[in-house]
XYZ file of C-alpha atoms in Angstrom:
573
model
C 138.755 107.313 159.504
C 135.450 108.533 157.848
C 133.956 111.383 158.989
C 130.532 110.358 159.945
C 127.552 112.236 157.248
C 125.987 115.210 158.318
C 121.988 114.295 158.707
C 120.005 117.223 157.804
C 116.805 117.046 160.630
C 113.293 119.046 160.934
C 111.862 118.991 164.363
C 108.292 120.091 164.124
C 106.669 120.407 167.501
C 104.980 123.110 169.039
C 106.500 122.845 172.338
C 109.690 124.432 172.856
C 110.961 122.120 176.127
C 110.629 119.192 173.780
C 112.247 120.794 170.891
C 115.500 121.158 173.315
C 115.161 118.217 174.733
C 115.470 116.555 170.994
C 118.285 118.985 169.825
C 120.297 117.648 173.313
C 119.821 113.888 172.965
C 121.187 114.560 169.036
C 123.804 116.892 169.934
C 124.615 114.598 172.550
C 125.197 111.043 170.026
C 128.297 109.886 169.926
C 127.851 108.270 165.876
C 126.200 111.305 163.703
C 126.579 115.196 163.247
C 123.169 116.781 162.747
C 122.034 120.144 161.423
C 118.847 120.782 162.806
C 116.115 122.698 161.533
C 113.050 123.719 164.272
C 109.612 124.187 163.699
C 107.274 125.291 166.183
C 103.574 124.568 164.595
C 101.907 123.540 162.211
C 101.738 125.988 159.649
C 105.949 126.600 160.186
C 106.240 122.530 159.869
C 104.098 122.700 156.802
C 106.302 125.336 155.053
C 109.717 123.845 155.960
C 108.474 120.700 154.437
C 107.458 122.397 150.857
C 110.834 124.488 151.594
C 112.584 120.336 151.717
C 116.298 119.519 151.735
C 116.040 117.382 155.033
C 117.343 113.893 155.482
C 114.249 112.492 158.201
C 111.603 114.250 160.054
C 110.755 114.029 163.524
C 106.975 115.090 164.121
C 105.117 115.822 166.983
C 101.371 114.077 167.144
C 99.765 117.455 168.960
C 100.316 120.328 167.099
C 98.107 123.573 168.173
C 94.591 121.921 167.001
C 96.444 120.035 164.377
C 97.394 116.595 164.217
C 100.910 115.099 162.913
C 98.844 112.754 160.911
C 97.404 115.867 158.744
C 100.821 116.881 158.366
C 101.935 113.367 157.034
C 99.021 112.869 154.042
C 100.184 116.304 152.802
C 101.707 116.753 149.724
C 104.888 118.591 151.555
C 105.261 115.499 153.180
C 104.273 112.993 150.588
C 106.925 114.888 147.848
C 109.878 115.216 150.730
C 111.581 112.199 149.752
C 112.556 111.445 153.298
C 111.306 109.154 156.334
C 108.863 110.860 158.851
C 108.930 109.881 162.610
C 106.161 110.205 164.716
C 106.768 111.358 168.476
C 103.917 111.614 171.433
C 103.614 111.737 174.623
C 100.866 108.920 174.586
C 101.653 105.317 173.077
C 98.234 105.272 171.854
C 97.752 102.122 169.947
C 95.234 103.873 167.377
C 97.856 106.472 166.958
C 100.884 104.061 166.249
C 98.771 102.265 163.793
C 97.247 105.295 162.178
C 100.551 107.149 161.510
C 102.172 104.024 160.457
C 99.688 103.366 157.912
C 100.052 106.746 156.637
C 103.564 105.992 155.849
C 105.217 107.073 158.657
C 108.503 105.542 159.397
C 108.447 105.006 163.251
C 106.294 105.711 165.638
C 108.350 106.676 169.664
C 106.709 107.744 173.034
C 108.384 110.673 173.934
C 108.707 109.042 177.826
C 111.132 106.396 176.474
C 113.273 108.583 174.403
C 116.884 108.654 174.754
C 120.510 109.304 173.173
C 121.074 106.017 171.820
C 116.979 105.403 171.011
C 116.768 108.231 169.225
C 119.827 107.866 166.969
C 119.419 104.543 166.027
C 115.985 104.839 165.460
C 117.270 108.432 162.942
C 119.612 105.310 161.771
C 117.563 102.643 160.842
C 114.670 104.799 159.339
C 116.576 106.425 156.735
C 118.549 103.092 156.169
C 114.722 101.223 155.951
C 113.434 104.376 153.256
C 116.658 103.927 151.153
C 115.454 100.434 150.860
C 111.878 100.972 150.566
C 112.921 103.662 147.735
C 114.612 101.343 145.562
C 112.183 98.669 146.282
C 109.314 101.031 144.936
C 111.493 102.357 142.304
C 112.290 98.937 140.806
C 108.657 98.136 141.088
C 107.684 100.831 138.742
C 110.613 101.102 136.073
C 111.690 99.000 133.562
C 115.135 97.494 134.624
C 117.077 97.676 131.399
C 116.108 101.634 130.036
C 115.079 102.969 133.842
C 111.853 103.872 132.089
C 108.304 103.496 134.112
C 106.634 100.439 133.221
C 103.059 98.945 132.526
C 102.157 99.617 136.256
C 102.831 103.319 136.212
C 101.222 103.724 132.613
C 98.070 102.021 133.791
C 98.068 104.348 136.931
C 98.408 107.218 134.623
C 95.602 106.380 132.254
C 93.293 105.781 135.297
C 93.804 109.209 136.551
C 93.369 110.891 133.492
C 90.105 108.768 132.807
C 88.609 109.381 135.920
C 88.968 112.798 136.642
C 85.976 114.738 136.501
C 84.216 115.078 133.732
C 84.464 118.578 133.187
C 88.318 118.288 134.104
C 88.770 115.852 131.207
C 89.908 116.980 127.542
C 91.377 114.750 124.868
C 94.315 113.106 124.997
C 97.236 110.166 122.770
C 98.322 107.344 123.572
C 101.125 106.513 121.090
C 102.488 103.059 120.925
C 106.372 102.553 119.378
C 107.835 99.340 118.320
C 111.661 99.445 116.735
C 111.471 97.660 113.451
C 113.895 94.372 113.287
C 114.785 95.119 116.704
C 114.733 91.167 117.800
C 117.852 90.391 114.778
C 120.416 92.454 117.210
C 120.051 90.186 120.257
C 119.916 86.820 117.538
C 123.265 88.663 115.535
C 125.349 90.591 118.136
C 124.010 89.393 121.069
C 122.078 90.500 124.001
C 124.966 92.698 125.119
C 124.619 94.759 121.914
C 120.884 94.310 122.287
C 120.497 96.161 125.854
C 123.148 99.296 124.602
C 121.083 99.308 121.451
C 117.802 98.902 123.387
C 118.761 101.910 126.133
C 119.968 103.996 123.317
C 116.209 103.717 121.401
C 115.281 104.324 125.122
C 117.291 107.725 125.660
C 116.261 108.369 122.105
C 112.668 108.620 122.802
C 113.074 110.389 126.114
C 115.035 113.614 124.328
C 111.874 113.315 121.825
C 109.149 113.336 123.963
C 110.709 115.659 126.902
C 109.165 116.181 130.111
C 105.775 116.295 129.358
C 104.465 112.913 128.055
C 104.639 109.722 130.145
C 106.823 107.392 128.229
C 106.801 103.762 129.762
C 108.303 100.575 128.268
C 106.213 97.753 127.769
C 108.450 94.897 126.982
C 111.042 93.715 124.468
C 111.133 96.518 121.905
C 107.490 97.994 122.437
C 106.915 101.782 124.222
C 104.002 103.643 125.349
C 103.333 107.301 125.683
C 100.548 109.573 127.097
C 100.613 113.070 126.001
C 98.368 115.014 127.443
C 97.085 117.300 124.974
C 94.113 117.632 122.623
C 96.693 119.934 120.075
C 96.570 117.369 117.111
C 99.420 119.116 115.955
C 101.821 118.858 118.658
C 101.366 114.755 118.303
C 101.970 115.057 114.510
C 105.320 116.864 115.189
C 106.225 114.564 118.201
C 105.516 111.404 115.922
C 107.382 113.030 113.164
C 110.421 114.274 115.619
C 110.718 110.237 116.454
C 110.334 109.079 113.045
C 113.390 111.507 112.501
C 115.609 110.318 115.102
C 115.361 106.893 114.416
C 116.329 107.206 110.881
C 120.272 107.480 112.241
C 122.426 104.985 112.934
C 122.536 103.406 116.780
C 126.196 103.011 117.312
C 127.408 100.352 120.166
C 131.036 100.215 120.079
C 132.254 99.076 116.885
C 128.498 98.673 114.896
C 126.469 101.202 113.408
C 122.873 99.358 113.607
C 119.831 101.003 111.609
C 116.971 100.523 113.410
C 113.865 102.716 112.437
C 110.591 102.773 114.519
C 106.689 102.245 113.867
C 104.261 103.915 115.513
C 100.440 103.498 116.062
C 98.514 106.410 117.837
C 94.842 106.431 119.432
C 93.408 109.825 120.380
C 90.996 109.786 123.966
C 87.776 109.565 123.792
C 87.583 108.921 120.057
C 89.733 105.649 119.706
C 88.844 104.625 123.284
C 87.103 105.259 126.503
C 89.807 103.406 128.941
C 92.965 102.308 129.598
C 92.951 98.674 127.604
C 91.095 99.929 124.527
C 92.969 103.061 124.250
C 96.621 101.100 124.074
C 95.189 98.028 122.078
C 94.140 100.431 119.775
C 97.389 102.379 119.436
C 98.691 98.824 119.416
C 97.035 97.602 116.257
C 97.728 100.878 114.540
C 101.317 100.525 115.042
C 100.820 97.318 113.032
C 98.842 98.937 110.411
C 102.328 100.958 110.556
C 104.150 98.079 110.265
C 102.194 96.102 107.110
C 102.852 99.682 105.136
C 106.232 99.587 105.399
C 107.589 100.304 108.570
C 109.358 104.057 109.554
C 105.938 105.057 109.567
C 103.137 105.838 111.922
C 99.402 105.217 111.661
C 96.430 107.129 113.505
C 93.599 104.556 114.695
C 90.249 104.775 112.542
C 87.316 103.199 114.582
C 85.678 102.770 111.012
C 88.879 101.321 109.168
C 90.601 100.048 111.275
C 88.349 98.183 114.348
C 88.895 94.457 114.665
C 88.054 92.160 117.696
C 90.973 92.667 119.934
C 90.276 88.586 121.090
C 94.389 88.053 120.544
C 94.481 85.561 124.189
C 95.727 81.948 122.609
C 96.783 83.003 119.308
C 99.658 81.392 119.795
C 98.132 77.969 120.134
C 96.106 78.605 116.996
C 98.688 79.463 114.559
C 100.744 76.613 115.887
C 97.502 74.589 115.049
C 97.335 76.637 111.810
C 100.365 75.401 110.475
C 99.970 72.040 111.471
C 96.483 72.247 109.859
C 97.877 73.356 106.616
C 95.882 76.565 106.773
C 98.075 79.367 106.084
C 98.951 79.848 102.079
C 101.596 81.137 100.292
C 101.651 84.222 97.700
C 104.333 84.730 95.118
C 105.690 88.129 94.097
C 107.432 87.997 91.034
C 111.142 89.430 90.302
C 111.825 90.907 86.904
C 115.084 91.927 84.680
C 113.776 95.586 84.588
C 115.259 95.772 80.826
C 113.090 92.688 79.363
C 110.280 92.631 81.879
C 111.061 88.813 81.880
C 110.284 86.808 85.801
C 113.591 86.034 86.669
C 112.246 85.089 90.362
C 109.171 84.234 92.616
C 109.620 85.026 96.528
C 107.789 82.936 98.487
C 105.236 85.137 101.427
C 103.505 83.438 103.822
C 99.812 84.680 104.752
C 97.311 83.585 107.224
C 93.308 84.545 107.041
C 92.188 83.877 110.327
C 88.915 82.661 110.547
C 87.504 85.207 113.288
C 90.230 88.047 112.831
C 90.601 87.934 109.275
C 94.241 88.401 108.117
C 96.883 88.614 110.021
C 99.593 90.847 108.737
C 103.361 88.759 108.517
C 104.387 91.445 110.591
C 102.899 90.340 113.390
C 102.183 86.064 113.338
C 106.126 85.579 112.401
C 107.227 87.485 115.468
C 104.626 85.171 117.136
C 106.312 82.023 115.659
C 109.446 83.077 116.550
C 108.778 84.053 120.623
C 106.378 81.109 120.866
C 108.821 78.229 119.484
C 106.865 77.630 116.091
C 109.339 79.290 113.681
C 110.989 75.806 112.900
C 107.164 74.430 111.766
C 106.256 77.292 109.521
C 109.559 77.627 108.083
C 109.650 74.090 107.371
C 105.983 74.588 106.187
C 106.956 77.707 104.165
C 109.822 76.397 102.637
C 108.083 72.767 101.286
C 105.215 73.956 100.031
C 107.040 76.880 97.614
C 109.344 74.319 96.689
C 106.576 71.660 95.596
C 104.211 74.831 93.824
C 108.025 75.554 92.299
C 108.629 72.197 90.613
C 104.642 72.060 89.504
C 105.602 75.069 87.212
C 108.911 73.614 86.255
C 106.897 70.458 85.593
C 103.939 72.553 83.560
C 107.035 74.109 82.015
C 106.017 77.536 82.306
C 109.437 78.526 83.804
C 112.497 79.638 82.442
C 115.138 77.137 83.287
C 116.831 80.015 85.606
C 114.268 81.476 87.371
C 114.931 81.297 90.896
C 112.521 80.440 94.081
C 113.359 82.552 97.223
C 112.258 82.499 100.599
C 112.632 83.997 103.405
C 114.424 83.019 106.744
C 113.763 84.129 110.225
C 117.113 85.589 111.751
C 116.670 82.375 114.922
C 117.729 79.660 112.031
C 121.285 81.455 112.319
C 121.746 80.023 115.229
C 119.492 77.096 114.607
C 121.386 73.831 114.265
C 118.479 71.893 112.986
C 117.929 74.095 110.439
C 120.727 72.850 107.339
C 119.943 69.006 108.377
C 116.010 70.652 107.215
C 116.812 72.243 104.334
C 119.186 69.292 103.281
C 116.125 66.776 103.805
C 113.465 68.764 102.242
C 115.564 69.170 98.959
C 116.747 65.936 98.749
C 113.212 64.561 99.261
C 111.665 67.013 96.662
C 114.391 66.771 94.173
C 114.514 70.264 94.181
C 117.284 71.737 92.224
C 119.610 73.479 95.189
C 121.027 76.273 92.855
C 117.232 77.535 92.063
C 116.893 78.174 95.706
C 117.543 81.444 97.060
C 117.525 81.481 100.970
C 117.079 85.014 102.263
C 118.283 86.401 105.517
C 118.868 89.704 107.288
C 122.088 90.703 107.066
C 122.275 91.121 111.075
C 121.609 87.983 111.154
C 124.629 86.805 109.201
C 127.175 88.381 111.341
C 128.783 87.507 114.754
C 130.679 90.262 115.382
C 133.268 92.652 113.478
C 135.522 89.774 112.385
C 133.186 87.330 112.280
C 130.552 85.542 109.674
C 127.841 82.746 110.139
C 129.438 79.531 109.054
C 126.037 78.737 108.014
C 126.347 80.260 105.243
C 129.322 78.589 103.529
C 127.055 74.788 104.695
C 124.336 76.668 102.908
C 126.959 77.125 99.905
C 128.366 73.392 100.156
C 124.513 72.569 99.256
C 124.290 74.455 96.553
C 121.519 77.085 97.973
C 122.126 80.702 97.085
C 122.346 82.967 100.151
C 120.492 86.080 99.515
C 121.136 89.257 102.274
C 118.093 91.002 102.337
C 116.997 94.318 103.477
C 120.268 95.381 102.545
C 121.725 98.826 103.780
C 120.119 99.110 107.185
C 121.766 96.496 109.685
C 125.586 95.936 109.781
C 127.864 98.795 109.445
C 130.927 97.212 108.118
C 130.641 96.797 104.153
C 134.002 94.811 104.404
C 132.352 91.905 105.870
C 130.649 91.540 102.130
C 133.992 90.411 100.857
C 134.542 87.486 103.619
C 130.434 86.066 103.006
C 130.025 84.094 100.424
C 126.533 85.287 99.372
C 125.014 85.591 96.141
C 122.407 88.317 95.533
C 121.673 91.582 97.876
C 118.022 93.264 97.956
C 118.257 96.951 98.627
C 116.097 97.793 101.412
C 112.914 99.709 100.094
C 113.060 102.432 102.679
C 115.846 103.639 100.448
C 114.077 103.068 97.290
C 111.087 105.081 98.119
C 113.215 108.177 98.516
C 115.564 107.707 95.382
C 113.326 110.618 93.426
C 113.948 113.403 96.328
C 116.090 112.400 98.893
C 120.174 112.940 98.022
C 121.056 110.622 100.727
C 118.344 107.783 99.542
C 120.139 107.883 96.077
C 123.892 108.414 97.228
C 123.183 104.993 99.065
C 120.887 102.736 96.442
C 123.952 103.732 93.909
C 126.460 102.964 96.221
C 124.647 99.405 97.128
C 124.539 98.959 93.190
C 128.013 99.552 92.726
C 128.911 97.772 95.508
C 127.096 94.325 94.839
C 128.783 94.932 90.694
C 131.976 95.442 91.596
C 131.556 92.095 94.363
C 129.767 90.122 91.338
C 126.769 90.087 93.253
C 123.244 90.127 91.690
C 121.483 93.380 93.170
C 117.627 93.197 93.519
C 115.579 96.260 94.161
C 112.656 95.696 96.391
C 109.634 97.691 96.547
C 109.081 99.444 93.033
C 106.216 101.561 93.464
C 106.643 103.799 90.336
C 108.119 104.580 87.010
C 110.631 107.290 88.014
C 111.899 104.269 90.691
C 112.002 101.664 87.735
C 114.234 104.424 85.501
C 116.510 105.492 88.235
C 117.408 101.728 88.722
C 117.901 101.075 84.918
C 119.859 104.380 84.771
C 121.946 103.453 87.588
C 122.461 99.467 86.105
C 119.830 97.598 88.295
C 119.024 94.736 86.769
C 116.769 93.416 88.734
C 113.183 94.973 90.957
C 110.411 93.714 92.535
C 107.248 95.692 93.769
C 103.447 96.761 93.009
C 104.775 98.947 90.426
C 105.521 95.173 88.351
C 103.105 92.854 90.597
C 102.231 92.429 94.433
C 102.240 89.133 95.820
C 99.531 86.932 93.660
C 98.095 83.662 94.428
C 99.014 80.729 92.662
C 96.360 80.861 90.231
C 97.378 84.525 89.312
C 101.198 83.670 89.057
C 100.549 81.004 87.361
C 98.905 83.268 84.419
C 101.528 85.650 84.733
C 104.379 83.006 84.121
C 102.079 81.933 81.103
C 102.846 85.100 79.535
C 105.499 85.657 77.121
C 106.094 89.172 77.995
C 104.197 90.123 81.110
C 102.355 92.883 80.728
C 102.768 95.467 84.164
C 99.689 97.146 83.803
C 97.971 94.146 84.965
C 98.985 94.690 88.031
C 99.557 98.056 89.140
């Protein structure tokens, strides 16, 4: 049989008949062993409680000019982490009603105590503030990461904004997002997604240590307050995180990069309360986002304010795309030898008419949670097929110069998607093998073993299946040999450090070699400079695309470019 627990009890009362009388009626339980711990006043009760380590509380009302109620709104009590029961020798109403809402557990004449009373009510009090406990723990943490969650950050911010004025100094509020988080859940699966997701989690925590607040928002998104005007000590925290999350997140078998933006508003500067402060850090993290990702960005009231009027912006890009209003920009690919356009990928861009633009970054994730993706993929993909043939038709493209769009990671799993892609190239006429289909490679993958059969439908029509972003999702290379694709884009983070960084160049050769010795056509994405455009010749690139050659132009500007016989770069860099 069990041993019954051992409940660990502080009598505080001042009179010492009652104190006995309670240690007999425990002793004398048949159920529970208790180790008591007496208190005879106030001041005793008051240091036993900071001293802690008890299981419940049984408090006197009347203690030597002090009440028990005092004793219960004190911080001893309030940071004992056990139920406090209120004993007197009057059932006073007022009293039961006051201690009660105090957030005292029970509330017991001392007249009607007995063995059994008293032990069931020990019983059901500590059984009721185990519940309570989770209740109010649930209430303020995130389920999946056990971080605290909007609730708790709000309460935070409120504090620190309304202490007293002279008590107030400047603090950050830093906002995290995990770039391409949402392909993990569409690729691997939720399962991966929550490991990978408590991982980032625990990652952050070890970052930001004990000091900051760190709550999670929602899907991929974090907040932190660190309470510190030391400009410094946030530059080396963002850094520290930037750091961490350039390593791999390994769930059983998969090594999944995922790299982090951040976006950080400084109190009073960026923000005077709680909403400003994290909208602000919000829309710098998206700043982070349109320059790349794996970056942060500090909010700039001058630069970077912009109405903050996001409620129903859902409902507007839907009506957007159905309105024809978004437009598409083309950023050339070149054969880095001749200079000649060997490609145009397709970028969709939206000017809102009260925001201004809207960064990809941010109305694509939108599509995709608010059930639009199918409509401005559909969009996106018929429109850059029809500008396509008007140049065939103008004949200012070569006869192998490729179109390539993008594809969200849902149309994986999308069954309506090939029956779309089928119709809109069959109704366009549009030749299948000039199409270039780009997708994550996350997306791509079911498991270890296991690749998209979408791919090889894809194939069957004659689309070419590009993997982009290459080098920063799937850890197994072998599963290269089993797709069918035709073309792989190096991601750019890598690019940008081929000129200092060992590892950056160690993996953009090894992606080269890799995608030659496959047959694969290897594109470089995100030229920026000259020493970039060698390093790729030098290492037998064929193929880049970036502001070092051209950014994304509109149609008019492509249009000249492709009118050129030999394109000349310094038009557009």
């Amino acid at each position: 049989m069990t041993q019954p627990r051992t409940v660990r009890v502080l009598i505080v009362d001042n009179d010492p008949e009652d104190r006995s009388l309670l240690a007999d009626l425990l002793r004398s339980g048949p159920r529970s062993r208790y180790e008591l711990t007496m208190a005879g006043s106030y001041a005793d009760g008051l240091a036993a409680l900071r001293r802690g380590s008890f299981d419940i509380c049984l408090l006197d009302y009347e203690l030597d000019g002090h009440t028990g109620l005092e004793l219960i709104r004190s911080p001893a009590a309030v940071a004992l982490g056990a139920p406090i029961v209120v004993l007197t020798a009057h059932d006073d109403y007022e009293i039961d009603l006051a201690v009660m809402e105090a957030g005292a557990a029970e509330f017991l004449p001392k007249g009607e105590l007995n063995a059994t009373l008293l032990e069931r009510t020990i019983r059901y009090s500590m059984q009721h503030y185990e519940s309570q406990r989770k209740f109010t723990y649930l209430a303020r943490h995130d389920q999946v990461t056990g971080l605290f969650n909007r609730t708790v950050l709000l309460e935070r911010l409120t504090y620190m904004l309304e202490r007293p004025r002279g008590d107030r100094s400047p603090f950050a509020v830093l906002y995290f997002d995990l770039d391409g988080f949402k392909s993990i859940n569409d690729s691997l699966g939720h399962g991966v997604g929550d490991e990978a997701l408590n991982t980032s989690a625990n990652r952050l925590k070890t970052q930001c240590g004990d000091h900051p607040l760190l709550a999670r928002l929602g899907g991929d998104e974090f907040v932190a307050v660190l309470d510190t005007d030391d400009e410094q000590a946030v530059r080396d925290l963002v850094e520290s995180v930037l750091d961490a999350f350039r390593k791999p997140i390994v769930v059983g078998e998969h090594d999944i990069f995922v790299t982090i933006s951040i976006g950080v508003a400084m109190y009073p500067a960026s923000g005077t309360d709680a909403d400003t402060l994290i909208n602000n850090a919000d829309a710098a993290m998206y700043l982070a986002k349109q320059g790349g990702r794996d970056t942060a960005h500090w909010f700039d009231n001058e630069q970077d304010g912009r109405p903050h009027a996001r409620v129903g912006l859902e409902n507007e890009l839907r009506a957007a795309i159905e309105a024809n209003e978004l437009h598409l920009v083309y950023q050339p690919q070149f054969d880095l030898g001749t200079g000649r356009v060997i490609g145009l990928e397709a970028l969709a861009r939206w000017n809102h008419p009260r925001l201004g633009p809207i960064p990809p970054e941010e109305f694509v994730p939108l599509a995709e949670s608010r059930g639009c993706i199918r409509a401005l993929t559909r969009w996106a993909l018929s429109n850059a097929c029809q500008q396509y043939l008007s140049w065939r038709d103008a004949g200012v493209l070569d006869a192998d110069v490729v179109l390539a769009v993008n594809v969200s990671s849902q149309h994986a799993r999308d069954e309506d998607f090939l029956p779309m892609v089928q119709q809109i190239i069959e109704s366009l006429a549009m030749p299948a093998a000039l199409l270039e289909l780009e997708f994550t490679e996350n997306a791509l993958m079911l498991g270890p073993n296991d690749t998209n059969p979408l791919v090889e439908q894809l194939k069957d029509l004659g689309v070419q299946v590009v993997i982009d972003d290459f080098g920063k999702g799937y850890s197994s290379l072998s599963y290269l040999t089993r797709l069918p694709v035709d073309s792989l884009k190096i991601d750019l983070s890598f690019l940008q450090g081929v000129t200092e960084n060992n590892r950056d160049r160690a993996m953009a050769r090894a992606i080269i070699a890799l995608g030659a010795s496959l047959g694969l056509r290897v594109v470089a994405e995100g030229v920026e400079t000259d020493d970039q455009r060698q390093f790729l010749v030098e290492n037998k690139c064929s193929f880049g695309q970036g502001f070092f050659y051209a950014p994304g132009l509109p149609v008019a500007d492509c249009t000249r470019l492709l009118q050129q016989s030999a394109p000349k770069r310094a038009l557009y860099h």
